[in-house]
Coordinates of C-alpha atoms in Angstrom, one line a residue:
M1488 CA -9.2 -3.9 -111.7
K1489 CA -5.6 -4.6 -112.7
L1490 CA -4.7 -0.9 -112.1
L1491 CA -6.5 -1.0 -108.7
R1492 CA -4.7 -4.2 -107.7
N1493 CA -1.3 -2.7 -108.7
N1494 CA -1.9 0.6 -106.9
M1495 CA -3.1 -1.0 -103.7
T1496 CA -0.5 -3.8 -103.6
M1497 CA 2.3 -1.3 -104.1
G1498 CA 1.0 0.9 -101.4
L1499 CA 0.5 -1.9 -98.9
A1500 CA 3.9 -3.3 -99.7
V1501 CA 5.5 0.1 -98.9
M1502 CA 3.6 0.1 -95.6
C1503 CA 4.9 -3.3 -94.6
S1504 CA 8.5 -2.2 -95.5
L1505 CA 8.4 0.6 -92.9
K1506 CA 10.2 0.0 -89.6
S1507 CA 7.2 0.8 -87.5
V1508 CA 5.2 -2.1 -88.9
A1509 CA 8.0 -4.7 -89.0
G1510 CA 7.0 -7.8 -87.2
N1511 CA 3.4 -6.6 -86.6
Q1512 CA 0.6 -9.0 -87.2
A1513 CA -1.0 -6.5 -89.6
C1514 CA 1.5 -7.3 -92.4
S1515 CA 0.6 -11.0 -92.4
Q1516 CA -3.0 -10.0 -92.8
L1517 CA -2.9 -7.1 -95.3
P1518 CA -6.0 -7.1 -97.4
T1519 CA -6.2 -7.7 -101.1
P1520 CA -7.2 -4.5 -103.0
S1521 CA -10.7 -5.6 -103.8
S1522 CA -11.4 -6.0 -100.1
F1523 CA -11.3 -2.2 -99.7
Y1524 CA -13.5 -1.3 -102.6
G1525 CA -16.8 -2.9 -103.6
S1526 CA -16.4 -6.2 -101.8
L1527 CA -19.0 -7.5 -99.3
T1528 CA -16.2 -9.3 -97.3
Q1529 CA -14.0 -7.4 -94.9
P1530 CA -10.2 -7.2 -95.3
Y1531 CA -9.8 -8.3 -91.7
Y1532 CA -11.9 -10.2 -89.1
P1533 CA -11.0 -9.9 -85.4
P1534 CA -9.8 -13.3 -84.1
N1535 CA -11.9 -12.9 -81.0
A1536 CA -15.1 -12.6 -82.9
V1537 CA -17.6 -14.6 -85.0
C1538 CA -18.5 -12.4 -87.9
N1539 CA -21.1 -12.5 -90.7
D1540 CA -21.4 -10.3 -93.7
Y1541 CA -24.8 -9.3 -95.2
M1542 CA -26.2 -7.5 -98.2
I1543 CA -29.4 -6.1 -96.8
P1544 CA -32.4 -4.6 -98.7
V1545 CA -33.3 -1.5 -96.7
D1546 CA -36.6 0.4 -97.2
I1547 CA -36.1 4.1 -96.7
E1548 CA -38.4 7.2 -96.7
Y1549 CA -36.6 10.5 -96.6
T1550 CA -36.8 14.2 -97.1
N1551 CA -36.0 15.0 -100.7
V1552 CA -33.2 17.5 -101.5
A1553 CA -32.6 19.2 -104.8
F1554 CA -29.1 20.1 -106.1
N1555 CA -29.8 23.6 -107.5
A1556 CA -26.4 24.4 -109.1
T1557 CA -25.1 23.3 -112.5
R1558 CA -24.0 19.7 -112.4
W1559 CA -20.4 19.4 -113.5
G1560 CA -18.7 16.7 -115.5
D1561 CA -15.1 17.5 -114.8
D1562 CA -12.7 19.3 -112.4
Y1563 CA -13.0 22.6 -114.2
G1564 CA -16.8 22.7 -113.5
L1565 CA -16.2 21.5 -109.9
N1566 CA -13.7 24.2 -109.3
N1567 CA -16.0 26.8 -110.7
F1568 CA -18.8 25.6 -108.4
L1569 CA -16.5 25.8 -105.4
D1570 CA -15.2 29.2 -106.4
V1571 CA -18.7 30.6 -106.5
L1572 CA -19.8 28.7 -103.3
T1573 CA -16.9 30.0 -101.2
T1574 CA -17.1 33.6 -102.3
R1575 CA -17.8 36.0 -99.5
A1576 CA -21.3 36.4 -98.2
G1577 CA -23.7 38.6 -100.2
V1578 CA -22.2 38.2 -103.6
Y1579 CA -24.0 35.1 -104.7
N1580 CA -27.2 34.2 -102.8
S1581 CA -28.6 31.1 -104.4
P1582 CA -28.2 28.1 -102.1
P1583 CA -26.7 25.0 -103.8
V1584 CA -29.2 22.6 -102.2
G1585 CA -32.8 23.1 -101.2
P1586 CA -36.2 21.5 -101.0
A1587 CA -37.3 19.3 -103.8
S1588 CA -40.6 18.0 -105.2
P1589 CA -42.0 15.7 -104.0
S1590 CA -40.9 16.6 -100.5
T1591 CA -40.5 13.0 -99.4
Q1592 CA -39.5 10.0 -101.3
K1593 CA -39.3 6.2 -100.8
A1594 CA -36.8 3.7 -102.1
T1595 CA -35.2 0.3 -101.4
V1596 CA -31.4 0.3 -101.3
N1597 CA -29.0 -2.5 -100.7
I1598 CA -26.6 -2.0 -97.8
A1599 CA -23.4 -4.0 -97.1
A1600 CA -22.9 -4.8 -93.5
T1601 CA -20.9 -6.9 -91.1
F1602 CA -22.1 -8.2 -87.7
C1603 CA -19.5 -9.5 -85.1
T1604 CA -20.2 -11.1 -81.8
P1605 CA -17.7 -12.4 -79.2
K1606 CA -16.5 -15.9 -79.2
N1607 CA -16.1 -15.8 -75.4
K1608 CA -19.3 -14.3 -73.9
N1609 CA -19.6 -12.4 -70.7
G1610 CA -23.2 -11.3 -70.8
K1611 CA -22.6 -8.0 -72.6
E1612 CA -22.9 -9.6 -76.1
K1613 CA -26.6 -8.8 -76.1
T1614 CA -25.8 -5.1 -76.3
V1615 CA -25.1 -4.3 -80.0
I1616 CA -23.1 -1.3 -81.0
L1617 CA -24.5 -0.1 -84.3
A1618 CA -21.9 1.9 -86.2
T1619 CA -22.2 4.5 -89.0
H1620 CA -18.9 5.7 -90.5
G1621 CA -18.3 9.2 -91.9
I1622 CA -17.0 10.9 -95.0
G1623 CA -13.7 9.3 -96.2
P1624 CA -13.7 5.7 -94.9
A1625 CA -16.1 2.8 -95.6
R1626 CA -17.2 0.5 -92.8
A1627 CA -13.6 -0.7 -92.3
H1628 CA -13.3 2.6 -90.4
W1629 CA -14.4 0.6 -87.3
N1630 CA -12.4 -2.5 -88.3
A1631 CA -8.9 -1.4 -89.3
P1632 CA -6.9 -4.2 -90.8
V1633 CA -3.5 -2.5 -90.1
M1634 CA -2.1 -2.8 -86.6
P1635 CA -5.6 -3.9 -85.3
D1636 CA -4.4 -4.2 -81.7
Q1637 CA -3.9 -0.4 -81.7
Y1638 CA -6.5 0.8 -84.2
N1639 CA -9.4 -1.7 -84.5
F1640 CA -12.5 -0.5 -82.6
V1641 CA -14.5 -3.7 -83.4
Q1642 CA -11.8 -5.9 -82.0
Y1643 CA -11.5 -3.8 -78.9
A1644 CA -15.3 -3.7 -78.3
I1645 CA -15.5 -7.5 -78.9
G1646 CA -12.8 -7.9 -76.3
Q1647 CA -15.0 -6.0 -73.8
G1648 CA -17.9 -8.4 -74.5
Y1649 CA -20.0 -6.2 -76.9
S1650 CA -21.4 -7.2 -80.3
V1651 CA -20.9 -4.8 -83.2
F1652 CA -22.9 -4.2 -86.4
F1653 CA -21.2 -1.9 -88.9
Y1654 CA -22.2 -1.1 -92.5
D1655 CA -21.2 0.8 -95.6
R1656 CA -23.2 4.0 -96.0
L1657 CA -25.2 4.4 -99.1
G1658 CA -22.8 5.3 -102.0
T1659 CA -19.7 3.8 -100.3
G1660 CA -18.0 0.4 -100.2
A1661 CA -20.2 -2.5 -101.4
S1662 CA -23.5 -0.7 -100.8
D1663 CA -25.6 0.7 -103.6
K1664 CA -24.4 3.7 -105.5
V1665 CA -26.7 6.6 -106.1
S1666 CA -26.0 10.0 -107.7
G1667 CA -23.6 12.2 -105.7
F1668 CA -25.8 15.1 -106.6
D1669 CA -28.8 13.4 -104.8
N1670 CA -27.2 11.5 -101.9
S1671 CA -27.9 13.6 -98.7
I1672 CA -27.9 13.3 -95.0
F1673 CA -31.6 12.7 -95.0
K1674 CA -31.2 9.4 -96.9
A1675 CA -28.4 8.5 -94.5
I1676 CA -30.7 9.1 -91.5
S1677 CA -33.5 6.9 -92.9
V1678 CA -31.0 4.1 -93.7
L1679 CA -29.8 4.1 -90.1
Q1680 CA -33.3 4.2 -88.7
S1681 CA -34.4 1.2 -90.8
I1682 CA -31.3 -0.8 -90.0
S1683 CA -31.7 -0.2 -86.3
K1684 CA -35.2 -1.6 -86.4
L1685 CA -34.0 -4.7 -88.3
V1686 CA -31.3 -5.3 -85.8
R1687 CA -33.7 -4.6 -82.9
N1688 CA -35.8 -7.4 -84.2
G1689 CA -32.9 -9.8 -84.4
L1690 CA -32.4 -9.8 -88.1
Y1691 CA -28.8 -9.9 -89.5
T1692 CA -27.4 -10.6 -86.1
G1693 CA -26.1 -14.1 -86.7
C1694 CA -26.8 -16.5 -83.9
L1695 CA -27.3 -13.7 -81.3
G1696 CA -31.0 -13.2 -82.1
K1697 CA -32.7 -10.2 -80.6
P1698 CA -30.4 -7.8 -78.7
N1699 CA -31.3 -6.5 -75.3
K1700 CA -29.9 -3.0 -76.0
I1701 CA -28.6 -1.0 -79.0
A1702 CA -26.0 1.7 -78.8
V1703 CA -25.7 3.8 -81.9
I1704 CA -22.3 5.2 -82.7
G1705 CA -21.3 7.5 -85.5
F1706 CA -18.1 9.1 -86.8
S1707 CA -18.2 12.7 -88.3
F1708 CA -20.9 12.7 -91.0
G1709 CA -22.0 9.4 -89.4
S1710 CA -22.4 11.2 -86.1
F1711 CA -24.6 13.9 -87.6
T1712 CA -26.5 11.0 -89.2
T1713 CA -26.8 9.3 -85.9
H1714 CA -27.9 12.5 -84.2
G1715 CA -30.6 13.2 -86.8
A1716 CA -31.8 9.6 -86.6
I1717 CA -32.2 9.9 -82.8
A1718 CA -33.8 13.3 -83.0
T1719 CA -36.6 12.1 -85.2
D1720 CA -37.0 8.6 -83.7
P1721 CA -35.5 8.2 -80.2
S1722 CA -36.8 4.6 -80.0
I1723 CA -34.0 3.3 -82.3
A1724 CA -31.4 3.1 -79.5
D1725 CA -30.7 2.9 -75.8
A1726 CA -27.5 4.9 -75.9
V1727 CA -25.8 7.4 -78.3
I1728 CA -22.1 7.8 -79.0
L1729 CA -21.0 10.7 -81.3
T1730 CA -17.4 10.6 -82.3
G1731 CA -15.7 13.3 -84.3
I1732 CA -18.6 15.6 -83.6
G1733 CA -19.1 19.4 -83.1
F1734 CA -22.4 21.3 -83.0
N1735 CA -21.0 24.7 -82.1
L1736 CA -21.0 26.7 -85.3
T1737 CA -18.1 28.8 -84.0
G1738 CA -15.9 25.9 -84.7
I1739 CA -17.2 25.0 -88.2
N1740 CA -15.5 27.0 -90.9
V1741 CA -17.5 25.8 -93.9
N1742 CA -15.7 27.8 -96.6
G1743 CA -12.3 26.9 -95.0
L1744 CA -13.2 23.2 -95.1
L1745 CA -14.4 23.4 -98.8
R1746 CA -11.0 24.8 -99.6
S1747 CA -8.8 22.6 -97.3
F1748 CA -10.5 19.4 -98.6
V1749 CA -9.3 20.4 -102.2
P1750 CA -12.1 18.4 -103.8
R1751 CA -11.6 16.6 -107.1
V1752 CA -14.0 14.5 -109.2
A1753 CA -13.3 11.0 -107.8
S1754 CA -13.8 9.1 -111.0
L1755 CA -11.3 11.3 -112.7
Q1756 CA -8.8 10.9 -109.9
N1757 CA -8.9 7.1 -110.2
S1758 CA -11.3 5.5 -112.6
A1759 CA -10.3 2.0 -111.6
L1760 CA -11.3 2.6 -108.0
Y1761 CA -14.2 5.1 -108.4
G1762 CA -15.4 4.6 -111.9
D1763 CA -18.8 3.4 -110.6
R1764 CA -19.6 6.9 -109.2
D1765 CA -20.9 9.9 -111.1
P1766 CA -19.1 13.3 -111.0
G1767 CA -21.1 14.3 -107.9
Y1768 CA -18.7 12.1 -105.9
V1769 CA -15.6 13.9 -105.0
T1770 CA -12.5 13.2 -102.9
W1771 CA -9.5 15.1 -101.6
V1772 CA -6.5 15.3 -103.9
D1773 CA -3.8 13.5 -101.9
K1774 CA -2.8 12.1 -98.5
Y1775 CA -1.5 15.4 -97.2
T1776 CA -4.9 16.9 -97.7
Q1777 CA -6.4 14.2 -95.6
I1778 CA -3.7 14.6 -93.0
W1779 CA -4.4 18.4 -92.8
N1780 CA -8.1 17.7 -92.1
Y1781 CA -8.0 14.5 -90.1
F1782 CA -4.6 14.1 -88.3
K1783 CA -2.5 16.0 -85.8
Y1784 CA 1.2 15.9 -86.1
P1785 CA 3.2 14.3 -84.5
N1786 CA 0.5 12.2 -82.8
Y1787 CA 0.0 9.6 -85.5
D1788 CA 2.0 7.0 -87.4
P1789 CA 2.6 7.9 -91.1
V1790 CA 1.9 4.2 -91.9
I1791 CA -1.6 4.7 -90.6
A1792 CA -2.0 7.9 -92.6
N1793 CA -0.9 5.9 -95.7
Y1794 CA -3.5 3.3 -94.9
A1795 CA -6.3 5.9 -94.5
E1796 CA -5.5 7.3 -97.9
A1797 CA -5.3 3.9 -99.5
A1798 CA -8.7 3.0 -98.0
K1799 CA -10.5 6.2 -98.6
Q1800 CA -13.9 6.4 -100.3
P1801 CA -15.4 9.3 -102.3
Y1802 CA -18.2 11.3 -100.7
A1803 CA -21.2 12.8 -102.4
I1804 CA -21.1 16.6 -102.7
T1805 CA -24.7 16.8 -101.5
E1806 CA -23.8 14.9 -98.3
F1807 CA -21.2 17.5 -97.6
L1808 CA -23.6 20.4 -98.4
S1809 CA -26.5 18.9 -96.4
L1810 CA -24.4 18.0 -93.3
L1811 CA -25.7 20.8 -91.1
S1812 CA -29.3 20.6 -92.5
G1813 CA -30.5 17.6 -90.5
P1814 CA -32.7 17.8 -87.3
T1815 CA -31.1 19.2 -84.2
D1816 CA -33.6 18.9 -81.3
A1817 CA -33.0 15.5 -79.6
S1818 CA -34.9 16.4 -76.4
A1819 CA -37.1 13.4 -76.8
F1820 CA -34.2 11.0 -76.2
K1821 CA -33.7 10.3 -72.5
G1822 CA -30.8 7.9 -72.4
P1823 CA -27.1 8.4 -72.1
V1824 CA -25.2 10.3 -74.8
L1825 CA -21.4 10.5 -75.2
A1826 CA -19.9 13.2 -77.5
I1827 CA -16.2 12.5 -78.0
T1828 CA -14.0 14.6 -80.2
G1829 CA -10.3 15.0 -80.6
E1830 CA -8.6 18.0 -78.9
Y1831 CA -7.4 19.4 -82.1
D1832 CA -10.3 18.5 -84.4
Y1833 CA -9.8 20.6 -87.5
I1834 CA -13.2 19.9 -89.1
F1835 CA -15.7 20.7 -86.3
C1836 CA -13.6 22.8 -83.9
D1837 CA -11.5 24.8 -86.4
G1838 CA -8.4 23.1 -84.9
Y1839 CA -9.1 23.4 -81.2
C1840 CA -12.1 21.9 -79.3
P1841 CA -11.8 23.0 -75.6
G1842 CA -14.8 25.3 -74.9
L1843 CA -16.9 24.1 -77.9
L1844 CA -18.3 20.7 -76.9
E1845 CA -20.7 21.6 -74.1
E1846 CA -23.1 23.7 -76.1
P1847 CA -25.4 23.5 -78.0
G1848 CA -25.0 19.7 -77.5
R1849 CA -26.2 19.8 -74.0
T1850 CA -29.3 21.8 -75.0
Y1851 CA -30.0 19.5 -78.0
Y1852 CA -30.0 16.6 -75.5
K1853 CA -31.5 18.5 -72.6
N1854 CA -33.4 15.4 -71.3
A1855 CA -30.6 13.0 -71.7
K1856 CA -27.4 12.3 -69.7
Y1857 CA -25.1 14.2 -72.0
V1858 CA -21.4 13.6 -71.5
P1859 CA -18.9 15.6 -73.5
Y1860 CA -15.3 14.3 -73.7
I1861 CA -12.3 15.8 -75.5
H1862 CA -9.7 13.2 -76.4
P1863 CA -6.2 14.6 -75.9
G1864 CA -3.7 15.0 -78.7
A1865 CA -6.0 13.8 -81.5
S1866 CA -7.5 15.6 -84.5
H1867 CA -10.7 14.6 -86.3
Q1868 CA -9.8 10.9 -87.0
L1869 CA -9.3 10.1 -83.4
F1870 CA -9.4 6.3 -84.0
L1871 CA -6.2 6.5 -86.0
H1872 CA -4.0 8.5 -83.6
Y1873 CA -1.5 6.8 -81.3
N1874 CA -3.9 6.9 -78.3
A1875 CA -6.8 5.4 -80.2
T1876 CA -7.3 2.6 -77.6
G1877 CA -7.7 5.3 -75.0
A1878 CA -10.8 6.6 -77.0
F1879 CA -12.0 3.0 -77.3
Q1880 CA -11.8 2.6 -73.5
V1881 CA -13.7 5.8 -72.9
I1882 CA -16.5 4.5 -75.1
T1883 CA -16.8 1.1 -73.7
N1884 CA -16.5 2.4 -70.1
F1885 CA -19.3 4.8 -70.9
L1886 CA -21.5 1.9 -72.0
S1887 CA -20.7 -0.2 -69.0
E1888 CA -21.3 2.7 -66.5
N1889 CA -24.7 3.2 -68.0
G1890 CA -25.8 -0.4 -67.7
L1891 CA -25.1 -1.5 -71.3

């Protein structure tokens, strides 16, 4: 913990010394290191909101997935796995993940969450935005403590009158840790479905009680999780927002991503921060790797890139490998759907999204009101580019225009 504190304190001090942050409220509210990792409390709470933190026991039932490759214990083994996995097609034919026995499994997991509702109400507070983050950040993805007027989605949505429920996905933040060789998108889907039902019934919503409407929003892996949850149970939400999303396989260069992420065993990268994860949890090697995959130069502040790297969480290798294995047909959902992705999304559009967002998304949601939107100038992490509030406005306008 001492090493964690020193590393984080130094990094945040450097951030505050930079000219672009001087005088900003963020520097008076910078979080302590433990707030980023393993703490139920958030590093920042929007001043326009009443927020409650919860540790929630969540019952899940999910499709079981087996990791079929050799489990590694160090970076040598991980590198060998990636070498084999990214070799050209036809040389090695054994898929790294596949069906497991039993085919379905049940568990109860503890999920850390925060619910915020506006102090000043305008009638929209009974619509709850239920947010699932992606690979890389924890739930603070939605609640950035650095320059929150520019980058904090929760604060912006609260300002528009909405309530927001956001949580640490299984294996991240303060939520339970499971093996990185076993944590898959199917577990994530079941967690979201169960949480949505709890929120729908007015549990873990502070003094709000039962909401009138729920809008589920995801980012990246969290968007695929949200899509899979809606595809298999459309009753969990009244509207869907998918950020950092791309269904068109033309734009998804899986081998390229496995290489550009430069994965390393997270617990060996920093045992103080990630020592509670097994070697199945990996992370990229440095901030420039994150910038390559998540940001578009020069449309971001280096201070924010430093924050994103300081606040990153490891991801389970089986999450990455099962990302495209979830359900696709969401034709049973008949509500409004917004798919919003950065113009230069590197992860799901191979660097350029125009022409890729219409299909197959519109077919997947053929009975819904499907609205694709490409956010100008941004890459994958569209909430941390200079025009983040423009993306926030598109999202809340979408909700308002559709009666939420």
